[in-house]
């Protein structure tokens, strides 16, 4: 091989790292060729561009978020299985220390930012406008920008694996370890820029959905008539708006340290690493509430629908959501009780942390009271909801244990902590998102996911979960620390670790069943012809599945919290069907390729900064500015759907 | 029923908003619900931007005394310089307000004139700040010298680059007003860019007190 190429291959493609990387390279090249080939063969390029890449339709954007989240769940899951394989037995050298570091870093970062976040955004997009009786979000164009910033941020983070090297300082990325002196490689830059770019998109989403919920509700839908999922989105958006700026600054300052040579978090010249840690968790703790609150919203919808009862304690549910979102700002220091703040500071944060248990408890009891004497149907969304309750209760209890500051000196950074946060993140967020996915899947695609395969997935995943994580509580007590790439046999940790790995494999099988279930159901899944497959309660179930792109031919007027349910009870469902004389032309936003191009420009700029290629960075930023200026001069960004077209569509759906 | 109710993303209550004529007492930029929801969105954006600055202020306050034997705030800050910057920016906020006033009165010529004056004042503010920074760096007080200086340049520089963006943005708005006159859309644009400008003024008042004044006093 010529020396120049060899150098390139070793520095950027990491060929000197051995077969694992070669295999991944080959796989990625093959997959990309496969996708390009398939698109060309089926002549789908134009379709891809027109229907998806340029869309501003909230439903399609939601579907793209969902696909991205599932892919990232797969990638993060593969990372998890690699780690568990490495830890199954003592003294294994399947992965070396450096690779293990990279894998737990990418696993944690991807699961939180590129799996959980897009998953909640998928549901925001698909559900909120339909639930509040709107035709789109407040700012559809900005919504597309949000998606593409997320997408290209995630791309930037993910390509580090085969191009330049993955970050390896943990998903928390604490300095001084992440300063240039200790961490030269481009990996950490990939982390900083990937998160920064997708973070800007998340802030925009928070603003967009808050404005949507405040301003776009159908007539008659007062705040206290809003479905609880929409309330949970409102609460999550408030937290996004208040928390994400802290992450933006933490990342930006660390980037300045690394690229410009400032001294915010260095050990020399007066820097203060604790400042990063504070900023990070001022975002980081609220972040876990950002992802759990929408899951709570899903459970509220599912419980009411599948118990066929009005939700118990609606106003206390709303109050609890808002209380959680406020308290979540006052607990961040529980992530570093051991770092030497005084007893007074630790006490404040310990008490505040425990206080979160109160509103959460209110919610759990309200769900249980709703189920009490309900006519419960055990379908997939309900199954995941029922599994959530005990799982989250245990996770919450161990959370309160961790909140006891003096005791935390024992648990801190041990496998006890790992077990705790997986229990709330998986038992809360993942279960919630899966329940939501099963629940609204027919609304998105017009067919249900197969129940039988779904049950296999459910049981594998649930049993696997407890087998995987219960032993880790014990391992924590036995002294096993997190982020250890291996351990000697005489620690006596071997057996429990082996059991834990078996559990992880069971969960992996569960995931494969979900994949199988989706593939199977595309062909054989029960078609949803009524638009209301679960006998639902809220407005989205009054529409056909999938929903026409303008959502509501005529905007409904809302008189009750469970509008659709009440109309069904009183035999008045006809009222929500469009009447010919009421149909008027509808203005819709035009598609635009610019959000995609802008995301791409951000990606180029990010890549430039990662490798300190300043020309590339400047070009990318110029592209961003050009997109913004072009948008500023765009006046003609709407089109009109004529009455005939609406009538035709509605008639074809049998609604006219 | 008014057409607006059927608009794609017309906020609730759109029908009433559209049906009412100019005499309903609402300023032009708020009349069309498509435009007024953008103003709400912009307020929310300002909340996030305010929090960005809050984090930078917090960092500055933590690192203010970490001078590592290098220049201190007292040695560095040039009182006539930052006083001039303050006066210029405060005045520009006033002229920006006059621009909004002229817009409400439908006076296109004066609206454009006041926007131009505001931009010029903004430019001279940025120029003065650049001069101040250049002088600091010439004395060896650069971002890499100490944590205090890193925090100082980042906080004040972030504000300065916000102002620069504001100038470009105001220029684009000016062009659109020149071409299209005062419409519901351009009125909303003028209103928002001025909102942004006033916000930067408020941030500067904090920089003036927290960074410069307390820097030379303490
Ligand atoms: C199949 C299920 C999963 C398994 C088997 C699994 C396993 C693991 C393992 C083995 C570690 C490394 C522990 C260490 O060495 O310190 C880890 C860390 C982590 N996991 Fe998971 N995980 C799973 C799902 C998730 C999910 C769904 C999330 C979030 C939504 C998540 C978030 C994290 C985070 C944030 C870390 C910490 C990374 C760090 O130390 O920087 N995991 N997980
Ligand atoms: Cu926390």
mmCIF file of C-alpha atoms in Angstrom, chain A residues 248-249 252-257 260-264, chain B residues 52-53 55-57 59-60 63 129 133 142-144 146-162 207 211:
data_model
loop_
_atom_site.group_PDB
_atom_site.id
_atom_site.type_symbol
_atom_site.label_atom_id
_atom_site.label_comp_id
_atom_site.label_asym_id
_atom_site.label_seq_id
_atom_site.Cartn_x
_atom_site.Cartn_y
_atom_site.Cartn_z
ATOM 1 C CA UNK A 248 -25.126 24.143 25.075
ATOM 2 C CA UNK A 249 -22.821 26.245 27.231
ATOM 3 C CA UNK A 252 -19.295 25.132 23.959
ATOM 4 C CA UNK A 253 -16.874 26.006 26.735
ATOM 5 C CA UNK A 254 -15.246 22.592 26.679
ATOM 6 C CA UNK A 255 -14.915 22.941 22.934
ATOM 7 C CA UNK A 256 -13.248 26.317 23.378
ATOM 8 C CA UNK A 257 -10.828 24.699 25.806
ATOM 9 C CA UNK A 260 -8.982 27.621 21.109
ATOM 10 C CA UNK A 261 -6.938 26.785 24.192
ATOM 11 C CA UNK A 262 -8.957 28.619 26.855
ATOM 12 C CA UNK A 263 -8.891 27.568 30.499
ATOM 13 C CA UNK A 264 -12.421 27.050 31.688
ATOM 14 C CA UNK B 52 -27.434 30.810 27.761
ATOM 15 C CA UNK B 53 -26.240 34.142 29.071
ATOM 16 C CA UNK B 55 -24.805 30.165 32.358
ATOM 17 C CA UNK B 56 -22.044 32.365 30.962
ATOM 18 C CA UNK B 57 -22.550 34.858 33.793
ATOM 19 C CA UNK B 59 -19.145 30.829 34.804
ATOM 20 C CA UNK B 60 -17.725 34.326 34.827
ATOM 21 C CA UNK B 63 -13.789 32.317 37.505
ATOM 22 C CA UNK B 129 -15.586 46.467 21.475
ATOM 23 C CA UNK B 133 -10.365 43.460 22.732
ATOM 24 C CA UNK B 142 -5.691 37.051 25.700
ATOM 25 C CA UNK B 143 -8.201 34.240 26.172
ATOM 26 C CA UNK B 144 -5.487 31.679 26.797
ATOM 27 C CA UNK B 146 -6.110 32.752 32.499
ATOM 28 C CA UNK B 147 -9.498 31.339 33.376
ATOM 29 C CA UNK B 148 -10.708 34.847 34.219
ATOM 30 C CA UNK B 149 -9.815 36.074 30.746
ATOM 31 C CA UNK B 150 -11.334 33.011 29.077
ATOM 32 C CA UNK B 151 -14.597 33.736 30.862
ATOM 33 C CA UNK B 152 -14.445 37.468 30.222
ATOM 34 C CA UNK B 153 -13.836 37.216 26.490
ATOM 35 C CA UNK B 154 -16.406 34.476 26.072
ATOM 36 C CA UNK B 155 -19.176 36.293 27.922
ATOM 37 C CA UNK B 156 -18.605 39.712 26.393
ATOM 38 C CA UNK B 157 -17.707 38.235 23.018
ATOM 39 C CA UNK B 158 -20.900 36.182 22.904
ATOM 40 C CA UNK B 159 -22.860 39.357 23.479
ATOM 41 C CA UNK B 160 -20.841 41.142 20.805
ATOM 42 C CA UNK B 161 -21.448 38.418 18.259
ATOM 43 C CA UNK B 162 -25.156 38.515 19.092
ATOM 44 C CA UNK B 207 -22.498 42.945 31.661
ATOM 45 C CA UNK B 211 -18.437 42.595 34.719
#
